[in-house]
Short mmCIF file of C-alpha atoms and ligand atoms in Angstrom, two decimals:
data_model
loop_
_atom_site.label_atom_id
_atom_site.label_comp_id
_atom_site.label_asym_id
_atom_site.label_seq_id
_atom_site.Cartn_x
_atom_site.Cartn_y
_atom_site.Cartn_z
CA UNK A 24 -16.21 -41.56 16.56
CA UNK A 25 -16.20 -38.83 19.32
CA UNK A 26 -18.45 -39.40 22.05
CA UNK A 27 -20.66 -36.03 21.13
CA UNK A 28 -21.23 -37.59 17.59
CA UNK A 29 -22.49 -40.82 19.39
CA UNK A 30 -24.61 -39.29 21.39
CA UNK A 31 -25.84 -36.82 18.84
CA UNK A 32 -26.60 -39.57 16.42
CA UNK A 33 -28.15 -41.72 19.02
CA UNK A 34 -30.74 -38.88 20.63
CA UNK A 35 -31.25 -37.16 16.97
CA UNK A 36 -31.01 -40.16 14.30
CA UNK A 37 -31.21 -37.82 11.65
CA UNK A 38 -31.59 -38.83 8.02
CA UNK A 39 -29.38 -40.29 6.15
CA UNK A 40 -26.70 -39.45 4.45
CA UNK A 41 -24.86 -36.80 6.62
CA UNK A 42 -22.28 -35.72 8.00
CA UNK A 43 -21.66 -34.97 11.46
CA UNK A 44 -18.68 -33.12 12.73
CA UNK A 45 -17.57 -32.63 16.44
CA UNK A 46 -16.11 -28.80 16.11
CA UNK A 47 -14.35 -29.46 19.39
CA UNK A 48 -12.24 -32.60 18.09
CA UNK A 49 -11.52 -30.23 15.09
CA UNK A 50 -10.49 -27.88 17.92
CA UNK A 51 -7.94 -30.29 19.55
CA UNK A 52 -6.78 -31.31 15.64
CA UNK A 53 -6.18 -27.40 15.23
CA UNK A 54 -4.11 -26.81 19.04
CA UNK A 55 -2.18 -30.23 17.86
CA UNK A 56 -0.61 -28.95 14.92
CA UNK A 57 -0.08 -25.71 16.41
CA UNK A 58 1.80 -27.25 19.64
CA UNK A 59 3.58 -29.84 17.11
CA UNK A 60 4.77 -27.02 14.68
CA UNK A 61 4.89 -23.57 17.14
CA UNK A 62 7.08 -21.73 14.59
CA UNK A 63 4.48 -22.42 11.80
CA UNK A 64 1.66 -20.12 10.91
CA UNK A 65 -1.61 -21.89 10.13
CA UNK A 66 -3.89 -21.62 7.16
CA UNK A 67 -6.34 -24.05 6.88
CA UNK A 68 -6.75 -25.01 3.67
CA UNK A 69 -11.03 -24.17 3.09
CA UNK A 70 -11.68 -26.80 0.36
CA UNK A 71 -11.57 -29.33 3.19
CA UNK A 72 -14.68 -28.55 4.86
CA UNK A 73 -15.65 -24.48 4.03
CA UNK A 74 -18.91 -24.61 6.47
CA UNK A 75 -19.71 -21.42 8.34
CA UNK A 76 -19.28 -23.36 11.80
CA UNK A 77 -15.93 -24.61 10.60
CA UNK A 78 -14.28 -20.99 9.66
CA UNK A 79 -16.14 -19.56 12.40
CA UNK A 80 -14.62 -21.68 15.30
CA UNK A 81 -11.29 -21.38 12.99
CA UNK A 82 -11.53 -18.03 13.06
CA UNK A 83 -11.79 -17.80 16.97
CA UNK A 84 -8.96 -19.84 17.61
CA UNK A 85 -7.05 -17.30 15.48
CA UNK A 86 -6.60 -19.35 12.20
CA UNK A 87 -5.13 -18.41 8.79
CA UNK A 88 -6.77 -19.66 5.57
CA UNK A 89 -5.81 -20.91 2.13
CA UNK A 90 -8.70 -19.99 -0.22
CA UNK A 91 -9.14 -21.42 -3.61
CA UNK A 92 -11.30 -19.06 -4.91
CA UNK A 93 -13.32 -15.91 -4.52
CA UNK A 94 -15.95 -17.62 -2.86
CA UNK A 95 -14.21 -19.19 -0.23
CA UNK A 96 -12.43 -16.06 0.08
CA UNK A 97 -15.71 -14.37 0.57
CA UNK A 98 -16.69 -16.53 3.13
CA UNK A 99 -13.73 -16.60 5.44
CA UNK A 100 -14.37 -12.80 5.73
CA UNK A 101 -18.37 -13.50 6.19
CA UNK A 102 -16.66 -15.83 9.14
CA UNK A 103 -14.80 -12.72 10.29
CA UNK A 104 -11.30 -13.40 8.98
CA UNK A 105 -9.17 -10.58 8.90
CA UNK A 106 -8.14 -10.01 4.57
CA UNK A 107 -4.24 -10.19 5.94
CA UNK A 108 -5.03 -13.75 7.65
CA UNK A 109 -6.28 -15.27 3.88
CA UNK A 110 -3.87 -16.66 1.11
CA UNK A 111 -5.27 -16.93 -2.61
CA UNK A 112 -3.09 -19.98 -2.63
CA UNK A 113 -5.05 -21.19 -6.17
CA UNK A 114 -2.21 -20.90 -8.89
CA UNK A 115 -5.41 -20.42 -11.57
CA UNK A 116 -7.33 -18.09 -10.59
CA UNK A 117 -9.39 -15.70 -13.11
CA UNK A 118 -8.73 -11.87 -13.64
CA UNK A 119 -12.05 -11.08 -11.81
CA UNK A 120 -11.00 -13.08 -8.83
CA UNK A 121 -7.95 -11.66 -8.60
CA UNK A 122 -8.81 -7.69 -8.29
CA UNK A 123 -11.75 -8.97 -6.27
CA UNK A 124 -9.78 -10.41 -3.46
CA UNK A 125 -7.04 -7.25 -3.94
CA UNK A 126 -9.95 -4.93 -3.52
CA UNK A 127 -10.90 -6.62 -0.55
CA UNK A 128 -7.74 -6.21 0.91
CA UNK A 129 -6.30 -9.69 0.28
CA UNK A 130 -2.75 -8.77 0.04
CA UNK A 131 -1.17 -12.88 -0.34
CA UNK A 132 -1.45 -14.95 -3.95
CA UNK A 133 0.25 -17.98 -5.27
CA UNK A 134 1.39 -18.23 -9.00
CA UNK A 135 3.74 -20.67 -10.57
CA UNK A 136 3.54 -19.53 -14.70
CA UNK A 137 4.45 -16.07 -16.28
CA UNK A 138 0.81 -15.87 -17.35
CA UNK A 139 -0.33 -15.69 -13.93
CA UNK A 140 2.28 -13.96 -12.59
CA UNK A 141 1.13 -10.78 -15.53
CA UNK A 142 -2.13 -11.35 -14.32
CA UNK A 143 -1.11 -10.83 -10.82
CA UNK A 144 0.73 -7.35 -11.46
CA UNK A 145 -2.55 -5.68 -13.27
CA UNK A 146 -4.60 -6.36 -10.87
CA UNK A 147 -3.21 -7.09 -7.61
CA UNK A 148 -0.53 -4.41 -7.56
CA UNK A 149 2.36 -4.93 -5.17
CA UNK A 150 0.44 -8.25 -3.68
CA UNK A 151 3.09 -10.27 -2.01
CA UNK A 152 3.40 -13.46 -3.90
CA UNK A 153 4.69 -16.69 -3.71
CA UNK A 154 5.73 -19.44 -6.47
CA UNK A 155 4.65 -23.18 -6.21
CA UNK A 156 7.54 -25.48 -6.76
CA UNK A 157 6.22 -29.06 -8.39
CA UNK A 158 7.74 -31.91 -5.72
CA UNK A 159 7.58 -35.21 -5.95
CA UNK A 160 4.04 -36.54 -4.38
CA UNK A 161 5.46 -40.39 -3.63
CA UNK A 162 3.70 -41.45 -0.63
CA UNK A 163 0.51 -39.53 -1.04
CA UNK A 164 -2.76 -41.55 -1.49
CA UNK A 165 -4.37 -38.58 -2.88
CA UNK A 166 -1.13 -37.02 -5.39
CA UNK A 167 -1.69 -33.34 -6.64
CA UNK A 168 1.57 -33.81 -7.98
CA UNK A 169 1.37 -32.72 -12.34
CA UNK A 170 -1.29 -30.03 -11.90
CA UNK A 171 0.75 -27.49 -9.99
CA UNK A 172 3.79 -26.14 -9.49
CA UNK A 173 6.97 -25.50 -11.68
CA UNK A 174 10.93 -26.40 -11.94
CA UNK A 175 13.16 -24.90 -9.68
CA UNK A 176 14.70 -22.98 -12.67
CA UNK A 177 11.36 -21.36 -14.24
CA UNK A 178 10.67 -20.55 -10.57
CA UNK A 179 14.11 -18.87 -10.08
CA UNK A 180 13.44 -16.43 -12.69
CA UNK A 181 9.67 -15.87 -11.68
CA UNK A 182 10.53 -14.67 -8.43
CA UNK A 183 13.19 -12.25 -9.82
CA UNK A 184 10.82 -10.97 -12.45
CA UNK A 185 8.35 -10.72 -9.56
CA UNK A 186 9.92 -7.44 -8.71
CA UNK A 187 10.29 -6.04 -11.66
CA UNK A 188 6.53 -6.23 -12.02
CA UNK A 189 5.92 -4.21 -9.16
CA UNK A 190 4.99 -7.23 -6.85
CA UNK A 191 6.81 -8.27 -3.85
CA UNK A 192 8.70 -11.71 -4.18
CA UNK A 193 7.52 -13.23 -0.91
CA UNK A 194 8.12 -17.02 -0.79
CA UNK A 195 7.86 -20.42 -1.89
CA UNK A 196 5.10 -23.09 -1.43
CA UNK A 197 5.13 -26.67 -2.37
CA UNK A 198 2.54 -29.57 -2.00
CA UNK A 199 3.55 -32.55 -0.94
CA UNK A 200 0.24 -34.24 -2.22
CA UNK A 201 -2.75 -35.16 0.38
CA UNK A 202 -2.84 -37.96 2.53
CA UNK A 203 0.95 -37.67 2.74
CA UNK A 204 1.84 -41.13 4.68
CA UNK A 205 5.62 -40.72 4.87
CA UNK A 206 7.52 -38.11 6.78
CA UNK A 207 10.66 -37.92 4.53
CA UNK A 208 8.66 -36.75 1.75
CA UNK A 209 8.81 -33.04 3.88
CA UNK A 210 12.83 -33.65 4.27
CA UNK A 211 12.83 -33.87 0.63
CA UNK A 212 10.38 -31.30 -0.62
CA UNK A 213 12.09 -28.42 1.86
CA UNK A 214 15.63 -29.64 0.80
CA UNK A 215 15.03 -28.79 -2.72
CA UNK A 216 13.16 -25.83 -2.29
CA UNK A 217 15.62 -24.33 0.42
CA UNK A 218 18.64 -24.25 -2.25
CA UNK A 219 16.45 -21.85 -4.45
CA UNK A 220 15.28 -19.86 -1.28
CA UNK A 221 19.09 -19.29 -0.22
CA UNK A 222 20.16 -18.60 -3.87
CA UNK A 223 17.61 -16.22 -4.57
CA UNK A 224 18.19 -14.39 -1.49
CA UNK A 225 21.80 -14.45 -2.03
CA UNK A 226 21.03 -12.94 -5.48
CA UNK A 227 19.20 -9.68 -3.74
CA UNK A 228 16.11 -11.41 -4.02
CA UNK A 229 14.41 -10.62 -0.28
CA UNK A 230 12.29 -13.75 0.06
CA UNK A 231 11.02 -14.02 3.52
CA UNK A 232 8.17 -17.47 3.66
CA UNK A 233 8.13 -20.70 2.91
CA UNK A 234 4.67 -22.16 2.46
CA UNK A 235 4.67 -26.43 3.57
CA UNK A 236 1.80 -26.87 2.05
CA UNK A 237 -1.05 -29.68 3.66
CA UNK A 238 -0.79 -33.57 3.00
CA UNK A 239 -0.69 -34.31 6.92
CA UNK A 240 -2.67 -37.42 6.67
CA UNK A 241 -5.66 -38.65 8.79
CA UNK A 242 -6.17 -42.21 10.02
CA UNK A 243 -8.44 -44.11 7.88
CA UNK A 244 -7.84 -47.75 7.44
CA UNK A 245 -4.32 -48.25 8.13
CA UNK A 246 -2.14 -46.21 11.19
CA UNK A 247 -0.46 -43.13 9.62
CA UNK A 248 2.64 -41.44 10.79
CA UNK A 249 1.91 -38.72 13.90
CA UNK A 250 1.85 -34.96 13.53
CA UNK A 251 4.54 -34.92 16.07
CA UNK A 252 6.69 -37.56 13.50
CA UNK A 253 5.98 -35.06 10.45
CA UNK A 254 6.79 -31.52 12.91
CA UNK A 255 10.36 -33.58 13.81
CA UNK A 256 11.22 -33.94 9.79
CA UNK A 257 10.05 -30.71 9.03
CA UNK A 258 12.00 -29.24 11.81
CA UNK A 259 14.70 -31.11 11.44
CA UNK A 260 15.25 -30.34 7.42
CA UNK A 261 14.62 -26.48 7.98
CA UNK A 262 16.98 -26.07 10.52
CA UNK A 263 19.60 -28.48 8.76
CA UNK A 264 18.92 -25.29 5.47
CA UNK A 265 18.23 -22.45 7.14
CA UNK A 266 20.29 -22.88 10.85
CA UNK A 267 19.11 -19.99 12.99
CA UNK A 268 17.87 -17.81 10.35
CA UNK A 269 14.37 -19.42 9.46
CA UNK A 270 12.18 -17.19 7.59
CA UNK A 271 8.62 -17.63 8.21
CA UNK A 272 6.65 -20.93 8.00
CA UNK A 273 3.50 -21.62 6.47
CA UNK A 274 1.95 -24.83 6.66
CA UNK A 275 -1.58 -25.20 4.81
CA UNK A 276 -3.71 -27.96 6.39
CA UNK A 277 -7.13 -29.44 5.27
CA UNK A 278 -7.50 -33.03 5.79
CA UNK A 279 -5.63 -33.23 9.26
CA UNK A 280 -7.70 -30.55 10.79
CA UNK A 281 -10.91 -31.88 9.64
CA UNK A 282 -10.85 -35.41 8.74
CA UNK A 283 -11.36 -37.50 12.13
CA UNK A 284 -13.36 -34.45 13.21
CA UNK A 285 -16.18 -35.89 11.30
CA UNK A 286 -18.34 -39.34 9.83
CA UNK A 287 -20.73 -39.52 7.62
CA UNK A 288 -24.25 -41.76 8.41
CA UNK A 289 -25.68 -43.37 6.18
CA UNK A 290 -28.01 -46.07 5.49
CA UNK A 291 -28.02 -49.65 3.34
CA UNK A 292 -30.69 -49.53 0.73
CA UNK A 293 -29.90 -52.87 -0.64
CA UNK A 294 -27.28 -56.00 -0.19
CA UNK A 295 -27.87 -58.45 -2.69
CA UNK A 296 -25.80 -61.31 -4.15
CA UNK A 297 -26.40 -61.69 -8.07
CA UNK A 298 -26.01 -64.49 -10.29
CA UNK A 299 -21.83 -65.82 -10.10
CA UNK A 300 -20.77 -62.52 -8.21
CA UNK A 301 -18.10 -63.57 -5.96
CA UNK A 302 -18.91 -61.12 -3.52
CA UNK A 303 -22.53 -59.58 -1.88
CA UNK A 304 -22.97 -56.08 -3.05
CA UNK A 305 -23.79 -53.35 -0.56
CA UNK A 306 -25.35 -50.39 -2.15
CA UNK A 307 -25.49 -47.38 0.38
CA UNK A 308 -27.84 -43.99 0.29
CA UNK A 309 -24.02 -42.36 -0.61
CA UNK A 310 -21.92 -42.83 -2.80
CA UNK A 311 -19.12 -41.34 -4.96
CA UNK A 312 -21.71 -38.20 -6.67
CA UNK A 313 -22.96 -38.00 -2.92
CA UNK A 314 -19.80 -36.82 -1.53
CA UNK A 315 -17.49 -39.90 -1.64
CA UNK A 316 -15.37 -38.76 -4.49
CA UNK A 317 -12.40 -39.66 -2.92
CA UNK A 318 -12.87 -43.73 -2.97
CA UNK A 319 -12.29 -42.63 -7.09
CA UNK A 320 -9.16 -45.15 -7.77
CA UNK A 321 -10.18 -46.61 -3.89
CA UNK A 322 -7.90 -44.01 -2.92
CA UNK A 323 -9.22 -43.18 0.71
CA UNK A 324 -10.34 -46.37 1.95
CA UNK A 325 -12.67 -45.14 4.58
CA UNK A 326 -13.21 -47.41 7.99
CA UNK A 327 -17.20 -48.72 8.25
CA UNK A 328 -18.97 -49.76 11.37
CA UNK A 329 -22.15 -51.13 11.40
CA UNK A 330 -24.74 -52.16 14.10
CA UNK A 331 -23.33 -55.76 13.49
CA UNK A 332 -20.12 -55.57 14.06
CA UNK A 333 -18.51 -58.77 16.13
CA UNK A 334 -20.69 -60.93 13.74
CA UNK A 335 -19.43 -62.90 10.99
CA UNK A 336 -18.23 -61.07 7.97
CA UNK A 337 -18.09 -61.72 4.16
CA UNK A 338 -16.19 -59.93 1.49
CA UNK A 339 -18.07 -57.28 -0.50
CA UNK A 340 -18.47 -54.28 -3.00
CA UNK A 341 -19.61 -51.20 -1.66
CA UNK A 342 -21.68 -48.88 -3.98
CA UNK A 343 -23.83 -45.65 -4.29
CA UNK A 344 -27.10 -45.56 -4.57
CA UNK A 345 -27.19 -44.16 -8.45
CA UNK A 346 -27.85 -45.27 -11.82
CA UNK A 347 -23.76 -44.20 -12.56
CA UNK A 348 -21.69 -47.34 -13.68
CA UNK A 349 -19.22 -45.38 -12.21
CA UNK A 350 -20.68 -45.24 -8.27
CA UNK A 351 -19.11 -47.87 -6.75
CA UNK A 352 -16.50 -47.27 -3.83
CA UNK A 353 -14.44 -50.53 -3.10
CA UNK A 354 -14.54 -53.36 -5.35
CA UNK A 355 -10.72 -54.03 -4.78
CA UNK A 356 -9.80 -52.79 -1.46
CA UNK A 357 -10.61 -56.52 0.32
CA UNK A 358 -13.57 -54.76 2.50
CA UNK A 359 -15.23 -57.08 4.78
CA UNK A 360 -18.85 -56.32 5.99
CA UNK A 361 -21.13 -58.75 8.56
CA UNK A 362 -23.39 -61.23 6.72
CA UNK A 363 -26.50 -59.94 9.01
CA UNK A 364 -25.75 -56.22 7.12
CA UNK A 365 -29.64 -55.87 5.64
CA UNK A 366 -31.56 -53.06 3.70
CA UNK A 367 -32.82 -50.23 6.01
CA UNK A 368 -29.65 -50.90 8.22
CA UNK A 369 -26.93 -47.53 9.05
CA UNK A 370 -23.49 -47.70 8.36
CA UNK A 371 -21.14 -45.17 9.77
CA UNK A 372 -18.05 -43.83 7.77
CA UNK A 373 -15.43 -42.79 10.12
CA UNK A 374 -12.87 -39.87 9.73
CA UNK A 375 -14.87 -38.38 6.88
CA UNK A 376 -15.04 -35.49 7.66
CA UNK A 377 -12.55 -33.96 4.85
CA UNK A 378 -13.63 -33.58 1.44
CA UNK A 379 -17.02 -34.84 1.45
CA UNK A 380 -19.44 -32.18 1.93
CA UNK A 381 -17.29 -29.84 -0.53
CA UNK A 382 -17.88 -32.63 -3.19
CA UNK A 383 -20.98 -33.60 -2.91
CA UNK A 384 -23.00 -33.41 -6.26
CA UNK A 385 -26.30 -31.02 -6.93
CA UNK A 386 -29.20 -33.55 -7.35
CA UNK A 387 -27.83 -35.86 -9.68
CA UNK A 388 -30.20 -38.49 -9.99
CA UNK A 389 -32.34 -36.39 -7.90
CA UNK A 390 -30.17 -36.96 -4.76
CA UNK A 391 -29.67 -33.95 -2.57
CA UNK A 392 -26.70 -32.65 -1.56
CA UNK A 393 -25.20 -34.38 1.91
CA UNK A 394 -26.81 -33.22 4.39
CA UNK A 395 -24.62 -31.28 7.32
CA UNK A 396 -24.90 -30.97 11.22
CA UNK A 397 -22.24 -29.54 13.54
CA UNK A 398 -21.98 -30.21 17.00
C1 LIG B 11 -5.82 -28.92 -1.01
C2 LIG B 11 -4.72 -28.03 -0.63
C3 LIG B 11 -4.26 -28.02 0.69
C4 LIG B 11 -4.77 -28.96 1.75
O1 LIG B 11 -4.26 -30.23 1.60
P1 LIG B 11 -4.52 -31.36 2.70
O2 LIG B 11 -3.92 -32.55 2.11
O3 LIG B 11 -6.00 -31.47 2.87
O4 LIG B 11 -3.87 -30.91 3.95
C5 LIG B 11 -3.26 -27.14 1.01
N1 LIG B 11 -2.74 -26.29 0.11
C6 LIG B 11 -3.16 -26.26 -1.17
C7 LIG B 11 -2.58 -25.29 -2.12
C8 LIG B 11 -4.16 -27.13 -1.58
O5 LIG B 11 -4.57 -27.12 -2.85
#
C-alpha cells in the first residue's frame, strides 16, 4: 500500500467496500514500462480500470488506449484522447460499434475471422487493421487463450484479403494471456508471429505493427518476473526476427499499469466456525459479484492485511457477503488469517486495483456497486 492510500484511508475511513487508487503510483507503473520498453507505443488496455481519473491522468502523460467497445471508446475521447491514439482492439465488435468509432475518427480495429473482417470493410472503410494470432497462454493465471485469435494460416490469408477489401493490412497482435508470470512466453509468441510478419511482407503485403498485447503481471501473492525481465525477452526475440528493421511496437497493458496502483477496503461481517468445518469462515462486505471476479478458479490470489497482523493465524475460507453458493474466494489457496480477525473488523486487499471496479455487479442482492476514490 502506497503511503497516500494509508493516509487517505486513515484521515477519511470511508465505507466499505472500495477501492482506492494512488494515480501517482499508476503514474510511476506507466513511466516504468515506457523506460523498460522505449521503442514500444503504449495503449492501455481500458477494461482494467476505465475511471475518468484513470484516462484522464493517462491521457496527460500522452497514453494510447485499447478499447473494447464503443463505450470505452467514448470515454477515452470524453478524457480527451485524440481518435488516432485509440485501438478497437475487440475482435467482436457489433456493426453499430464499428461505423460509430469510424465516424468518430477511430481509424485502428482488430479482427481475426472473415466475418469480421466483411464487417470491417462496410463500415470502417480503409481502417487500418490488424489480425489476432491465437498463442499459447501457458504461464498465465488468468488465460484468454481459446476465445481469440486464429492460426497462422487463416491469418495469412486475412491479411492479404485485407487489401482487397479496401482496408489497409496493418499488423499483427497476439495475447499472451493476463497475469503472464514467465518471460519466455513473449520469446515464443513474437517468434511465431514474426515468420508470418516477414512472409507476408515478403509476399507484397506492407505490414508495418506488431501489437504485444498485455499479460505483464502484478505482484500479488507470490514475486513475479520484473518489467525490465519481460522488456529484455521481448527485445531480445524482436531483434533476433526483425534485426534493424523493427516495425512498430505495440504493447497493450491493463493489469501492470493499474494493479498495485490500487486496494480495495473492506470490512468482516462475520467469522464463524460451523459444525466439523475444518477451517473458520471469513465472510467479507465483497466478494466475487462485488468486484472480486477474478478469485473465480482462485485464480488471483490477492494479499490481505488486517489490523491483526503479527498475531497468531489459522487457516480459513474467505467469502462474499451474498446469498450466491458461488461467492466464496479461497477455499483452496491455503490462506491464513489471525484468530483475533472479528465481525466489524477491515481487511485490506492489496494490488487490486485491476479488474475490480470494471466487474463489479449492479445491486445483486441489493449490494451496490464498489464504491471508488482516487487520490
Ligand atoms: C484485456 C486485454 C489487455 C490487457 O491485458 P492485461 O493482462 O491486463 O495487461 C490487452 N489487450 C487486449 C486485447 C485485451 O483483451
Amino acid at each position: 500500500m502506497t503511503p497516500k492510500i494509508a493516509r487517505f484511508l486513515m484521515q477519511t475511513q470511508p465505507a466499505t467496500p472500495c477501492l482506492v487508487l494512488d494515480l501517482d503510483r499508476m503514474a510511476a507503473n506507466y513511466a516504468a514500462l515506457r523506460h523498460a520498453l522505449p521503442l514500444a507505443r503504449i495503449y492501455y488496455a481500458v477494461k482494467a480500470n476505465p475511471a475518468a481519473p484513470v484516462l484522464d491522468r493517462l491521457v496527460s502523460l500522452g497514453s494510447s488506449f485499447d478499447a473494447a467497445g464503443i463505450e470505452e471508446i467514448d470515454a477515452c475521447l470524453a478524457a480527451g484522447a485524440r481518435p488516432e491514439a485509440i485501438s478497437f482492439g475487440n475482435t467482436i465488435k457489433k456493426s453499430t460499434a464499428i461505423a460509430r468509432a469510424h465516424a468518430a475518427g477511430v481509424s485502428l480495429f482488430a479482427f481475426d475471422s472473415d466475418e469480421e473482417l466483411e464487417k470491417l470493410a462496410v463500415h470502417a472503410p480503409g481502417a487500418r487493421v490488424y489480425c489476432r494470432i491465437r498463442v499459447e497462454n501457458d504461464g498465465a493465471d488468468w488465460p484468454l487463450s481459446r476465445k481469440f485469435g486464429t492460426t497462422i494460416e487463416h491469418a495469412g490469408a486475412l491479411m492479404r484479403r485485407a487489401g482487397t477489401l479496401g482496408l489497409d493490412p496493418f499488423g499483427l497482435s497476439f495475447h499472451v494471456g493476463s497475469q503472464q508470470t514467465t518471460t519466455a512466453a513473449y520469446d515464443v509468441a513474437i517468434g511465431k508471429v514474426a515468420m508470418l510478419f516477414t512472409d507476408l511482407t515478403e509476399a507484397g503485403v506492407k505490414l508495418r505493427m506488431m501489437n504485444l498485447g498485455g499479460g505483464f503481471p502484478t505482484r500479488y501473492r507470490e514475486p513475479v518476473p520484473e518489467i525490465e525481465d519481460f522488456a529484455t525477452a521481448i527485445m531480445g526475440a524482436m531483434t533476433r526476427h526483425f534485426g534493424n528493421n523493427l516495425p512498430e511496437m505495440v504493447i497493450e497493458p491493463g493489469r501492470s499499469v493499474v494493479g498495485d496502483a490500487g486496494v480495495v477496503s473492506a470490512e468482516v461481517v462475520l467469522a464463524s466456525r460451523r459444525g466439523d468445518d475444518a477451517v473458520r469462515w471469513v465472510y467479507l462486505d465483497i466478494g466475487r459479484f462485488g468486484g472480486l471476479a477474478e478469485t473465480e478458479g482462485e485464480s488471483i490470489r490477492y494479499r490481505i492485511t488486517t489490523d491483526h497482523d503479527g498475531s497468531p493465524t489459522g487457516p480459513v475460507a474467505i467469502a462474499g457477503p451474498t446469498c450466491d453458493g458461488a461467492d466464496i474466494m479461497y477455499e483452496r489457496a491455503n490462506y491464513h488469517l489471525p484468530l483475533a480477525l472479528t465481525a466489524g473488523d477491515r481487511v485490506t486487499l492489496l494490488a487490486a486495483g485491476a479488474y475490480v471496479t470494471s466487474y463489479a455487479s449492479q445491486g445483486f442482492n441489493g449490494f451496490a456497486p464498489l464504491a471508488e476514490h482516487y487520490v
